[in-house]
Amino acid sequence: MEQSNNFNNPGGGKGPKMPRFNMNWLYTIILIALIALFFSGGGDALGGSAAKEATYTEFKQYVDKGYVLSVVANKTESTLKIYINPKYTRDVYKMSAQSVGPNPYVKVQFGSIDEVDRYANEMVKEKKIRSFSYDNQKSNDFWNLVMSVAPLILFFLFIYWMSGRMGSGMSNMGGGIFNVGKSKAKMYEKGNAIGITFKDVAGQEGAKQEVQEIVDFLKNPKKYTDLGGKIPKGALLVGPPGTGKTLLAKAVAGEAGVPFFSMSGSDFVEMFVGVGASRVRDMFTEAKLHAPCIIFIDEIDAVARRRGAGVGGGHDEREQTLNQMLVEMDGFGYNEGIIVMAATNRVDILDPAILRPGRFDRKIGVGRPDVRGREEILAVHIKNKPLGEDVDLKEIARTSAGFTGADLENLMNEAAINTAKEGRKFLTQTDIEKAFIKVGIGAEKRSKVISEKDKKITAYHEAGHAILFHVLPDVGPVHTVSIIPTGVGAAGYTMPLPEQDELHMTKGRMLQNIMVSLGGRIAEEIIFDDITTGASQDIKQATSMARAMVTEYGMSEKLGMINYGGDNNEVFIGRDLAHTRTYSEEVASEIDSEVKRIIDECYAKAKRIILDHEDVLHSCCALLMEKEKIGQAEFEALFQDGEKPSGEAETPVTEA
């Protein structure tokens, strides 16, 4: 801010700042003036007068009517300049004196100078005109031409000047009106200038091992070429958002120490036709000059979607860009030493031509980290954060199942923000737990006023979920139960604590998840003999899972192991426009019946479990009404022995 103040106040003092004039207003005024000048008479207007041509007969008529003040004759050109009385300007020019300008005149071509001399001198004697004189200087046609086109020239010079300013203002972005086709790729002379290596990439050991071969090839190409091996053309990093695809590509460049070109897929897309293809050509031309090197295209699905798809299907600008990229990667061109790396989380919509060997030879999966990977990622993100003695990274890693690297970074950042807000110097386990709730569920709104009736409904609702989490073997145990409203609009929440990462989702576990989702609604029915809208999201989740079991996973004995088109083929993200359902109306009816049957059976079993533990339901509600939030130990103490009752740990079986 100090630098900004000194800029506005050159003295660097504390005096008043000088107002900054907006130059856009000046440009606008100049443009309007030039246009007005052009349309107001050209060179004649610049000279301060307006000209009109008339015949010799009309000249005499003007004299008879008293319109003429003076006459100047030019013998060389046989012309007269008749200066008009301003009072009669409108009669002659059919416009106001202000519009015509000062000293308006009429130009008359004559035949005989003797006739003009006789007539003019006679009119002077009769005082019909004030004066008559001669001007034998030949007019400068060239100057008149220049003055007539001067406004147009100035107008185009103004446009050129403004274009230059736009180009210079966008030069840092590789744009401008005259270099719009230039590549916007940001280049690092040496990849290690980025400052990122494999040490900065945690939790992705499998992916690092795959890209290590590319690094080794860039460092020691002869080791492979002696055996007839060729450098890979490209490597496609595939995985969910936030798993570290871009970070891994930067680490490859940093380890290899080669030039690194970074560009986003959206940078190729412009409103002008042919710009995308031009930028592709320019990028590869620049890369050839710095080979061996790496080109990294982030979010490549923005430009490499399946061709011929979408509304209209045709040959649009994006397809031109993709075609040029296909040619550059594996066409008649020679791009030895250029490795193209790209990242996407929508590999399913990419064009098949760009996925074949010779273009992207490697498809490297960058998935969600496991519990050990999450612990390694957390260790990276706490390097500059002071931790308290109670912080347990293993516990955090176990609790955060399904979190990506970006999620974990955000988790630790929110914990640091909470610590700073409370004025402490060290992060504690409590800070991390609060951050976990905030990023996973939403910020708690303790200040929100809630009636006792609503609190009670929420308490029983969450207690219903919690009992099923505790009793069912594959979905618990319970970590936190709360009736404090959160930022996402929920009146409360029940958060489980997964004991380990599950590679596969079993049929039994999916049925248990459906039962847990229905637990809140069941508790409301049992206690209040009425229902609320609070279970809308729970019902949506249960229905979605049951339908997936039937249509996608083949978990229905009645319908068999058949996929009934459970995927959503969105036309606007690269899918075909026309889709026909691959099954009959009878099968559709059976699908609906199966989904309803699964929901109903899960509902009945979940209700029976909650009724068996109705005393815990009431106890949990009373405890929540008192404390608003309870932890795992407090909740499990509500059961008589603190453990899952015997005979209830078996997975409920529903014949789907």
Short mmCIF file of N, CA and C in Angstrom, two decimals, residues 37-196:
data_model
loop_
_atom_site.label_atom_id
_atom_site.label_comp_id
_atom_site.label_asym_id
_atom_site.label_seq_id
_atom_site.Cartn_x
_atom_site.Cartn_y
_atom_site.Cartn_z
N LEU A 37 -15.92 15.98 -37.44
CA LEU A 37 -15.18 16.74 -38.43
C LEU A 37 -15.30 16.13 -39.81
N PHE A 38 -15.29 14.83 -39.87
CA PHE A 38 -15.36 14.14 -41.15
C PHE A 38 -16.71 14.35 -41.82
N PHE A 39 -17.75 14.28 -41.02
CA PHE A 39 -19.09 14.39 -41.59
C PHE A 39 -19.58 15.83 -41.71
N SER A 40 -18.75 16.80 -41.33
CA SER A 40 -19.19 18.20 -41.37
C SER A 40 -18.59 19.00 -42.51
N GLY A 41 -17.92 18.37 -43.42
CA GLY A 41 -17.45 19.12 -44.59
C GLY A 41 -16.04 18.93 -44.99
N GLY A 42 -15.32 18.11 -44.32
CA GLY A 42 -13.96 17.75 -44.74
C GLY A 42 -13.04 18.94 -44.73
N GLY A 43 -12.28 19.09 -45.79
CA GLY A 43 -11.25 20.11 -45.87
C GLY A 43 -11.81 21.51 -45.80
N ASP A 44 -12.98 21.73 -46.37
CA ASP A 44 -13.59 23.04 -46.32
C ASP A 44 -13.94 23.42 -44.90
N ALA A 45 -14.38 22.51 -44.16
CA ALA A 45 -14.66 22.78 -42.77
C ALA A 45 -13.40 23.09 -42.01
N LEU A 46 -12.31 22.45 -42.35
CA LEU A 46 -11.04 22.75 -41.71
C LEU A 46 -10.59 24.16 -42.04
N GLY A 47 -10.87 24.62 -43.20
CA GLY A 47 -10.51 25.97 -43.58
C GLY A 47 -11.44 27.03 -43.02
N GLY A 48 -12.44 26.69 -42.34
CA GLY A 48 -13.32 27.65 -41.70
C GLY A 48 -14.45 28.13 -42.56
N SER A 49 -14.74 27.50 -43.67
CA SER A 49 -15.82 27.91 -44.55
C SER A 49 -16.41 26.71 -45.23
N ALA A 50 -17.57 26.90 -45.78
CA ALA A 50 -18.24 25.85 -46.52
C ALA A 50 -18.50 26.32 -47.94
N ALA A 51 -18.32 25.47 -48.91
CA ALA A 51 -18.46 25.81 -50.32
C ALA A 51 -19.67 25.15 -50.91
N LYS A 52 -20.26 25.85 -51.86
CA LYS A 52 -21.40 25.33 -52.61
C LYS A 52 -21.24 25.77 -54.04
N GLU A 53 -21.51 24.92 -54.99
CA GLU A 53 -21.41 25.25 -56.41
C GLU A 53 -22.76 25.71 -56.95
N ALA A 54 -22.71 26.70 -57.84
CA ALA A 54 -23.94 27.23 -58.46
C ALA A 54 -23.64 27.66 -59.90
N THR A 55 -24.69 27.82 -60.66
CA THR A 55 -24.53 28.28 -62.05
C THR A 55 -24.46 29.81 -62.08
N TYR A 56 -24.07 30.33 -63.23
CA TYR A 56 -23.97 31.78 -63.39
C TYR A 56 -25.35 32.42 -63.28
N THR A 57 -26.37 31.73 -63.76
CA THR A 57 -27.73 32.23 -63.65
C THR A 57 -28.17 32.32 -62.19
N GLU A 58 -27.86 31.30 -61.42
CA GLU A 58 -28.18 31.32 -59.99
C GLU A 58 -27.44 32.44 -59.28
N PHE A 59 -26.20 32.70 -59.71
CA PHE A 59 -25.42 33.80 -59.15
C PHE A 59 -26.17 35.13 -59.30
N LYS A 60 -26.70 35.38 -60.49
CA LYS A 60 -27.46 36.62 -60.72
C LYS A 60 -28.72 36.67 -59.85
N GLN A 61 -29.36 35.52 -59.69
CA GLN A 61 -30.55 35.48 -58.83
C GLN A 61 -30.19 35.83 -57.39
N TYR A 62 -29.05 35.31 -56.89
CA TYR A 62 -28.60 35.64 -55.54
C TYR A 62 -28.35 37.14 -55.40
N VAL A 63 -27.75 37.75 -56.46
CA VAL A 63 -27.48 39.19 -56.42
C VAL A 63 -28.78 39.98 -56.36
N ASP A 64 -29.76 39.58 -57.20
CA ASP A 64 -31.05 40.27 -57.21
C ASP A 64 -31.76 40.17 -55.86
N LYS A 65 -31.61 39.09 -55.19
CA LYS A 65 -32.28 38.90 -53.90
C LYS A 65 -31.52 39.51 -52.73
N GLY A 66 -30.31 40.03 -53.00
CA GLY A 66 -29.54 40.65 -51.94
C GLY A 66 -28.77 39.70 -51.07
N TYR A 67 -28.51 38.49 -51.55
CA TYR A 67 -27.80 37.48 -50.76
C TYR A 67 -26.30 37.69 -50.75
N VAL A 68 -25.73 38.39 -51.79
CA VAL A 68 -24.28 38.44 -52.01
C VAL A 68 -23.68 39.66 -51.33
N LEU A 69 -22.57 39.41 -50.55
CA LEU A 69 -21.82 40.50 -49.97
C LEU A 69 -20.71 40.97 -50.90
N SER A 70 -19.91 40.04 -51.40
CA SER A 70 -18.78 40.39 -52.26
C SER A 70 -18.51 39.27 -53.24
N VAL A 71 -17.76 39.62 -54.32
CA VAL A 71 -17.43 38.66 -55.36
C VAL A 71 -15.94 38.74 -55.64
N VAL A 72 -15.28 37.58 -55.72
CA VAL A 72 -13.86 37.50 -56.06
C VAL A 72 -13.74 36.62 -57.31
N ALA A 73 -13.13 37.18 -58.37
CA ALA A 73 -13.00 36.48 -59.64
C ALA A 73 -11.59 35.95 -59.81
N ASN A 74 -11.48 34.73 -60.33
CA ASN A 74 -10.19 34.11 -60.64
C ASN A 74 -10.15 33.87 -62.14
N LYS A 75 -9.32 34.69 -62.85
CA LYS A 75 -9.25 34.59 -64.29
C LYS A 75 -8.62 33.28 -64.73
N THR A 76 -7.65 32.82 -63.98
CA THR A 76 -6.93 31.61 -64.38
C THR A 76 -7.85 30.39 -64.42
N GLU A 77 -8.71 30.26 -63.41
CA GLU A 77 -9.58 29.10 -63.32
C GLU A 77 -10.99 29.36 -63.81
N SER A 78 -11.29 30.67 -64.18
CA SER A 78 -12.62 31.06 -64.66
C SER A 78 -13.69 30.71 -63.64
N THR A 79 -13.42 31.09 -62.39
CA THR A 79 -14.37 30.82 -61.31
C THR A 79 -14.61 32.07 -60.48
N LEU A 80 -15.77 32.11 -59.85
CA LEU A 80 -16.13 33.18 -58.93
C LEU A 80 -16.36 32.60 -57.54
N LYS A 81 -15.92 33.35 -56.55
CA LYS A 81 -16.24 33.05 -55.17
C LYS A 81 -17.23 34.10 -54.68
N ILE A 82 -18.45 33.70 -54.42
CA ILE A 82 -19.51 34.61 -53.99
C ILE A 82 -19.70 34.43 -52.50
N TYR A 83 -19.38 35.44 -51.70
CA TYR A 83 -19.51 35.37 -50.26
C TYR A 83 -20.92 35.80 -49.85
N ILE A 84 -21.58 34.95 -49.10
CA ILE A 84 -23.00 35.11 -48.80
C ILE A 84 -23.17 35.87 -47.49
N ASN A 85 -24.18 36.74 -47.47
CA ASN A 85 -24.56 37.43 -46.24
C ASN A 85 -25.06 36.40 -45.23
N PRO A 86 -24.51 36.40 -44.00
CA PRO A 86 -24.92 35.39 -43.01
C PRO A 86 -26.42 35.36 -42.75
N LYS A 87 -27.11 36.49 -42.99
CA LYS A 87 -28.54 36.52 -42.76
C LYS A 87 -29.30 35.58 -43.69
N TYR A 88 -28.70 35.31 -44.85
CA TYR A 88 -29.38 34.50 -45.86
C TYR A 88 -28.72 33.11 -46.03
N THR A 89 -27.96 32.69 -45.04
CA THR A 89 -27.28 31.39 -45.12
C THR A 89 -28.25 30.24 -45.28
N ARG A 90 -29.31 30.25 -44.48
CA ARG A 90 -30.28 29.17 -44.55
C ARG A 90 -30.97 29.11 -45.91
N ASP A 91 -31.19 30.29 -46.55
CA ASP A 91 -31.85 30.32 -47.85
C ASP A 91 -30.97 29.70 -48.93
N VAL A 92 -29.66 29.87 -48.80
CA VAL A 92 -28.75 29.36 -49.82
C VAL A 92 -28.35 27.91 -49.56
N TYR A 93 -27.93 27.62 -48.29
CA TYR A 93 -27.39 26.29 -47.96
C TYR A 93 -28.42 25.33 -47.38
N LYS A 94 -29.62 25.83 -47.09
CA LYS A 94 -30.67 25.01 -46.49
C LYS A 94 -30.25 24.45 -45.14
N MET A 95 -29.40 25.18 -44.40
CA MET A 95 -28.99 24.80 -43.06
C MET A 95 -28.62 26.05 -42.29
N SER A 96 -28.46 25.94 -40.96
CA SER A 96 -28.18 27.10 -40.12
C SER A 96 -26.77 27.60 -40.35
N ALA A 97 -26.52 28.89 -39.98
CA ALA A 97 -25.20 29.48 -40.11
C ALA A 97 -24.17 28.77 -39.24
N GLN A 98 -24.60 28.26 -38.09
CA GLN A 98 -23.69 27.53 -37.21
C GLN A 98 -23.20 26.25 -37.85
N SER A 99 -24.08 25.57 -38.57
CA SER A 99 -23.69 24.33 -39.23
C SER A 99 -22.80 24.58 -40.43
N VAL A 100 -23.01 25.69 -41.15
CA VAL A 100 -22.24 25.99 -42.35
C VAL A 100 -20.84 26.45 -42.01
N GLY A 101 -20.68 27.23 -40.92
CA GLY A 101 -19.38 27.74 -40.55
C GLY A 101 -19.22 29.19 -40.98
N PRO A 102 -18.09 29.82 -40.58
CA PRO A 102 -17.87 31.22 -40.96
C PRO A 102 -17.48 31.39 -42.42
N ASN A 103 -17.76 32.62 -42.92
CA ASN A 103 -17.37 32.99 -44.29
C ASN A 103 -17.83 32.00 -45.35
N PRO A 104 -19.09 31.64 -45.38
CA PRO A 104 -19.54 30.72 -46.43
C PRO A 104 -19.51 31.38 -47.80
N TYR A 105 -19.25 30.62 -48.82
CA TYR A 105 -19.20 31.16 -50.18
C TYR A 105 -19.79 30.14 -51.14
N VAL A 106 -20.11 30.68 -52.36
CA VAL A 106 -20.62 29.87 -53.44
C VAL A 106 -19.65 29.96 -54.61
N LYS A 107 -19.31 28.82 -55.17
CA LYS A 107 -18.37 28.76 -56.28
C LYS A 107 -19.14 28.70 -57.59
N VAL A 108 -18.80 29.62 -58.53
CA VAL A 108 -19.51 29.75 -59.81
C VAL A 108 -18.51 29.68 -60.95
N GLN A 109 -18.80 28.85 -61.93
CA GLN A 109 -18.00 28.77 -63.14
C GLN A 109 -18.57 29.74 -64.18
N PHE A 110 -17.69 30.64 -64.78
CA PHE A 110 -18.19 31.60 -65.77
C PHE A 110 -17.51 31.37 -67.11
N GLY A 111 -18.10 31.97 -68.17
CA GLY A 111 -17.56 31.81 -69.51
C GLY A 111 -16.71 32.98 -69.98
N SER A 112 -17.18 34.21 -69.78
CA SER A 112 -16.48 35.40 -70.27
C SER A 112 -16.15 36.31 -69.11
N ILE A 113 -14.88 36.67 -68.99
CA ILE A 113 -14.46 37.56 -67.92
C ILE A 113 -14.97 38.98 -68.14
N ASP A 114 -15.12 39.35 -69.41
CA ASP A 114 -15.63 40.69 -69.73
C ASP A 114 -17.06 40.84 -69.23
N GLU A 115 -17.88 39.79 -69.44
CA GLU A 115 -19.26 39.83 -68.98
C GLU A 115 -19.30 39.94 -67.46
N VAL A 116 -18.47 39.18 -66.80
CA VAL A 116 -18.43 39.22 -65.34
C VAL A 116 -17.99 40.59 -64.85
N ASP A 117 -16.96 41.17 -65.48
CA ASP A 117 -16.45 42.48 -65.07
C ASP A 117 -17.53 43.55 -65.22
N ARG A 118 -18.22 43.52 -66.37
CA ARG A 118 -19.26 44.52 -66.62
C ARG A 118 -20.38 44.39 -65.60
N TYR A 119 -20.88 43.14 -65.41
CA TYR A 119 -22.03 42.92 -64.54
C TYR A 119 -21.70 43.22 -63.07
N ALA A 120 -20.53 42.78 -62.63
CA ALA A 120 -20.16 42.98 -61.23
C ALA A 120 -19.98 44.45 -60.90
N ASN A 121 -19.25 45.21 -61.78
CA ASN A 121 -19.05 46.63 -61.51
C ASN A 121 -20.37 47.39 -61.51
N GLU A 122 -21.30 46.99 -62.40
CA GLU A 122 -22.61 47.61 -62.44
C GLU A 122 -23.36 47.37 -61.15
N MET A 123 -23.28 46.13 -60.58
CA MET A 123 -23.97 45.82 -59.33
C MET A 123 -23.36 46.57 -58.14
N VAL A 124 -22.03 46.80 -58.21
CA VAL A 124 -21.38 47.58 -57.16
C VAL A 124 -21.90 49.01 -57.17
N LYS A 125 -22.02 49.60 -58.38
CA LYS A 125 -22.54 50.97 -58.49
C LYS A 125 -23.97 51.02 -57.94
N GLU A 126 -24.78 49.98 -58.24
CA GLU A 126 -26.16 49.96 -57.76
C GLU A 126 -26.25 49.53 -56.29
N LYS A 127 -25.07 49.26 -55.65
CA LYS A 127 -24.97 48.88 -54.25
C LYS A 127 -25.71 47.57 -53.91
N LYS A 128 -25.82 46.71 -54.92
CA LYS A 128 -26.38 45.39 -54.66
C LYS A 128 -25.33 44.42 -54.11
N ILE A 129 -24.03 44.71 -54.40
CA ILE A 129 -22.92 43.99 -53.78
C ILE A 129 -21.94 45.01 -53.27
N ARG A 130 -21.17 44.67 -52.23
CA ARG A 130 -20.26 45.62 -51.62
C ARG A 130 -18.97 45.79 -52.41
N SER A 131 -18.45 44.69 -52.92
CA SER A 131 -17.14 44.79 -53.59
C SER A 131 -16.99 43.71 -54.63
N PHE A 132 -16.08 44.00 -55.58
CA PHE A 132 -15.70 43.04 -56.61
C PHE A 132 -14.20 43.14 -56.79
N SER A 133 -13.51 42.01 -56.78
CA SER A 133 -12.05 42.00 -56.91
C SER A 133 -11.61 40.75 -57.67
N TYR A 134 -10.27 40.76 -57.97
CA TYR A 134 -9.70 39.64 -58.71
C TYR A 134 -8.69 38.87 -57.83
N ASP A 135 -8.65 37.56 -57.98
CA ASP A 135 -7.67 36.69 -57.31
C ASP A 135 -7.16 35.70 -58.35
N ASN A 136 -5.95 35.99 -58.89
CA ASN A 136 -5.43 35.19 -60.00
C ASN A 136 -4.52 34.05 -59.52
N GLN A 137 -4.43 33.81 -58.16
CA GLN A 137 -3.65 32.68 -57.67
C GLN A 137 -4.37 31.38 -57.95
N LYS A 138 -3.63 30.44 -58.51
CA LYS A 138 -4.19 29.13 -58.80
C LYS A 138 -4.35 28.34 -57.52
N SER A 139 -5.51 27.78 -57.32
CA SER A 139 -5.77 27.01 -56.10
C SER A 139 -4.92 25.74 -56.06
N ASN A 140 -4.57 25.34 -54.84
CA ASN A 140 -3.73 24.15 -54.62
C ASN A 140 -4.64 22.93 -54.49
N ASP A 141 -4.77 22.18 -55.60
CA ASP A 141 -5.66 21.01 -55.58
C ASP A 141 -5.14 19.93 -54.63
N PHE A 142 -3.82 19.82 -54.61
CA PHE A 142 -3.26 18.79 -53.73
C PHE A 142 -3.59 19.09 -52.27
N TRP A 143 -3.43 20.34 -51.87
CA TRP A 143 -3.72 20.70 -50.48
C TRP A 143 -5.20 20.52 -50.17
N ASN A 144 -6.04 20.87 -51.12
CA ASN A 144 -7.47 20.66 -50.89
C ASN A 144 -7.80 19.19 -50.73
N LEU A 145 -7.13 18.34 -51.51
CA LEU A 145 -7.35 16.90 -51.39
C LEU A 145 -6.92 16.39 -50.02
N VAL A 146 -5.72 16.85 -49.60
CA VAL A 146 -5.21 16.43 -48.30
C VAL A 146 -6.15 16.85 -47.19
N MET A 147 -6.60 18.10 -47.26
CA MET A 147 -7.49 18.58 -46.22
C MET A 147 -8.83 17.87 -46.22
N SER A 148 -9.28 17.42 -47.38
CA SER A 148 -10.57 16.74 -47.44
C SER A 148 -10.51 15.34 -46.83
N VAL A 149 -9.36 14.67 -46.96
CA VAL A 149 -9.25 13.31 -46.42
C VAL A 149 -8.56 13.28 -45.06
N ALA A 150 -8.15 14.44 -44.57
CA ALA A 150 -7.44 14.48 -43.29
C ALA A 150 -8.24 13.86 -42.15
N PRO A 151 -9.55 14.14 -42.02
CA PRO A 151 -10.28 13.49 -40.93
C PRO A 151 -10.27 11.98 -41.00
N LEU A 152 -10.39 11.43 -42.22
CA LEU A 152 -10.38 9.98 -42.37
C LEU A 152 -9.02 9.39 -41.98
N ILE A 153 -7.94 10.08 -42.39
CA ILE A 153 -6.59 9.62 -42.05
C ILE A 153 -6.39 9.64 -40.54
N LEU A 154 -6.80 10.74 -39.92
CA LEU A 154 -6.66 10.85 -38.48
C LEU A 154 -7.47 9.79 -37.75
N PHE A 155 -8.63 9.46 -38.29
CA PHE A 155 -9.46 8.43 -37.68
C PHE A 155 -8.75 7.07 -37.67
N PHE A 156 -8.18 6.69 -38.82
CA PHE A 156 -7.49 5.41 -38.89
C PHE A 156 -6.21 5.41 -38.05
N LEU A 157 -5.51 6.55 -37.98
CA LEU A 157 -4.35 6.64 -37.11
C LEU A 157 -4.74 6.46 -35.65
N PHE A 158 -5.89 7.00 -35.28
CA PHE A 158 -6.38 6.84 -33.92
C PHE A 158 -6.67 5.38 -33.61
N ILE A 159 -7.32 4.67 -34.54
CA ILE A 159 -7.62 3.25 -34.35
C ILE A 159 -6.34 2.45 -34.23
N TYR A 160 -5.35 2.76 -35.07
CA TYR A 160 -4.08 2.05 -35.02
C TYR A 160 -3.38 2.28 -33.69
N TRP A 161 -3.42 3.51 -33.22
CA TRP A 161 -2.79 3.84 -31.93
C TRP A 161 -3.46 3.11 -30.78
N MET A 162 -4.79 3.06 -30.78
CA MET A 162 -5.50 2.35 -29.73
C MET A 162 -5.21 0.85 -29.78
N SER A 163 -5.10 0.30 -31.00
CA SER A 163 -4.77 -1.12 -31.12
C SER A 163 -3.39 -1.41 -30.56
N GLY A 164 -2.44 -0.48 -30.81
CA GLY A 164 -1.11 -0.65 -30.25
C GLY A 164 -1.12 -0.64 -28.74
N ARG A 165 -1.94 0.24 -28.15
CA ARG A 165 -2.04 0.29 -26.69
C ARG A 165 -2.65 -0.99 -26.14
N MET A 166 -3.67 -1.52 -26.84
CA MET A 166 -4.27 -2.78 -26.41
C MET A 166 -3.26 -3.92 -26.51
N GLY A 167 -2.49 -3.92 -27.60
CA GLY A 167 -1.50 -4.97 -27.76
C GLY A 167 -0.42 -4.92 -26.72
N SER A 168 0.08 -3.69 -26.40
CA SER A 168 1.11 -3.57 -25.39
C SER A 168 0.58 -3.89 -24.01
N GLY A 169 -0.70 -3.58 -23.75
CA GLY A 169 -1.28 -3.89 -22.46
C GLY A 169 -1.49 -5.37 -22.25
N MET A 170 -1.62 -6.13 -23.36
CA MET A 170 -1.84 -7.57 -23.25
C MET A 170 -0.60 -8.37 -23.59
N SER A 171 0.53 -7.69 -23.77
CA SER A 171 1.74 -8.39 -24.20
C SER A 171 2.19 -9.41 -23.17
N ASN A 172 1.97 -9.12 -21.91
CA ASN A 172 2.36 -10.07 -20.87
C ASN A 172 1.54 -11.34 -20.89
N MET A 173 0.38 -11.28 -21.52
CA MET A 173 -0.48 -12.44 -21.61
C MET A 173 -0.38 -13.10 -22.98
N GLY A 174 0.55 -12.63 -23.79
CA GLY A 174 0.73 -13.24 -25.12
C GLY A 174 -0.39 -12.90 -26.07
N GLY A 175 -1.14 -11.80 -25.80
CA GLY A 175 -2.27 -11.48 -26.65
C GLY A 175 -2.06 -10.22 -27.43
N GLY A 176 -3.07 -9.40 -27.54
CA GLY A 176 -3.04 -8.21 -28.39
C GLY A 176 -3.78 -8.49 -29.67
N ILE A 177 -4.26 -7.42 -30.29
CA ILE A 177 -5.10 -7.60 -31.46
C ILE A 177 -4.31 -8.11 -32.66
N PHE A 178 -2.98 -7.87 -32.70
CA PHE A 178 -2.20 -8.27 -33.85
C PHE A 178 -1.38 -9.54 -33.61
N ASN A 179 -1.40 -10.09 -32.42
CA ASN A 179 -0.72 -11.35 -32.15
C ASN A 179 -1.63 -12.30 -31.39
N VAL A 180 -2.91 -12.30 -31.77
CA VAL A 180 -3.88 -13.13 -31.08
C VAL A 180 -3.62 -14.61 -31.30
N GLY A 181 -2.96 -14.96 -32.40
CA GLY A 181 -2.67 -16.36 -32.68
C GLY A 181 -1.42 -16.91 -32.03
N LYS A 182 -0.73 -16.07 -31.26
CA LYS A 182 0.47 -16.52 -30.58
C LYS A 182 0.11 -17.41 -29.40
N SER A 183 1.00 -18.34 -29.11
CA SER A 183 0.77 -19.26 -28.00
C SER A 183 0.84 -18.52 -26.67
N LYS A 184 -0.03 -18.89 -25.74
CA LYS A 184 -0.05 -18.32 -24.40
C LYS A 184 0.70 -19.18 -23.39
N ALA A 185 1.42 -20.17 -23.89
CA ALA A 185 2.13 -21.08 -22.99
C ALA A 185 3.21 -20.33 -22.22
N LYS A 186 3.25 -20.58 -20.92
CA LYS A 186 4.26 -20.00 -20.06
C LYS A 186 5.46 -20.93 -20.05
N MET A 187 6.63 -20.39 -20.31
CA MET A 187 7.81 -21.22 -20.46
C MET A 187 8.76 -21.01 -19.29
N TYR A 188 9.28 -22.12 -18.79
CA TYR A 188 10.37 -22.12 -17.81
C TYR A 188 11.61 -22.66 -18.51
N GLU A 189 12.68 -21.85 -18.54
CA GLU A 189 13.89 -22.24 -19.27
C GLU A 189 14.41 -23.60 -18.82
N LYS A 190 14.40 -23.81 -17.54
CA LYS A 190 14.74 -25.09 -16.96
C LYS A 190 13.64 -25.49 -16.00
N GLY A 191 13.25 -26.74 -16.11
CA GLY A 191 12.15 -27.19 -15.27
C GLY A 191 12.41 -27.02 -13.80
N ASN A 192 13.71 -27.14 -13.37
CA ASN A 192 13.99 -27.00 -11.95
C ASN A 192 13.81 -25.57 -11.46
N ALA A 193 13.61 -24.63 -12.39
CA ALA A 193 13.31 -23.26 -11.99
C ALA A 193 11.95 -23.16 -11.31
N ILE A 194 11.09 -24.13 -11.55
CA ILE A 194 9.79 -24.16 -10.90
C ILE A 194 9.95 -24.40 -9.41
N GLY A 195 11.00 -25.12 -9.03
CA GLY A 195 11.25 -25.38 -7.62
C GLY A 195 10.47 -26.53 -7.06
N ILE A 196 9.94 -27.42 -7.91
CA ILE A 196 9.14 -28.57 -7.47
C ILE A 196 9.80 -29.85 -7.95
#
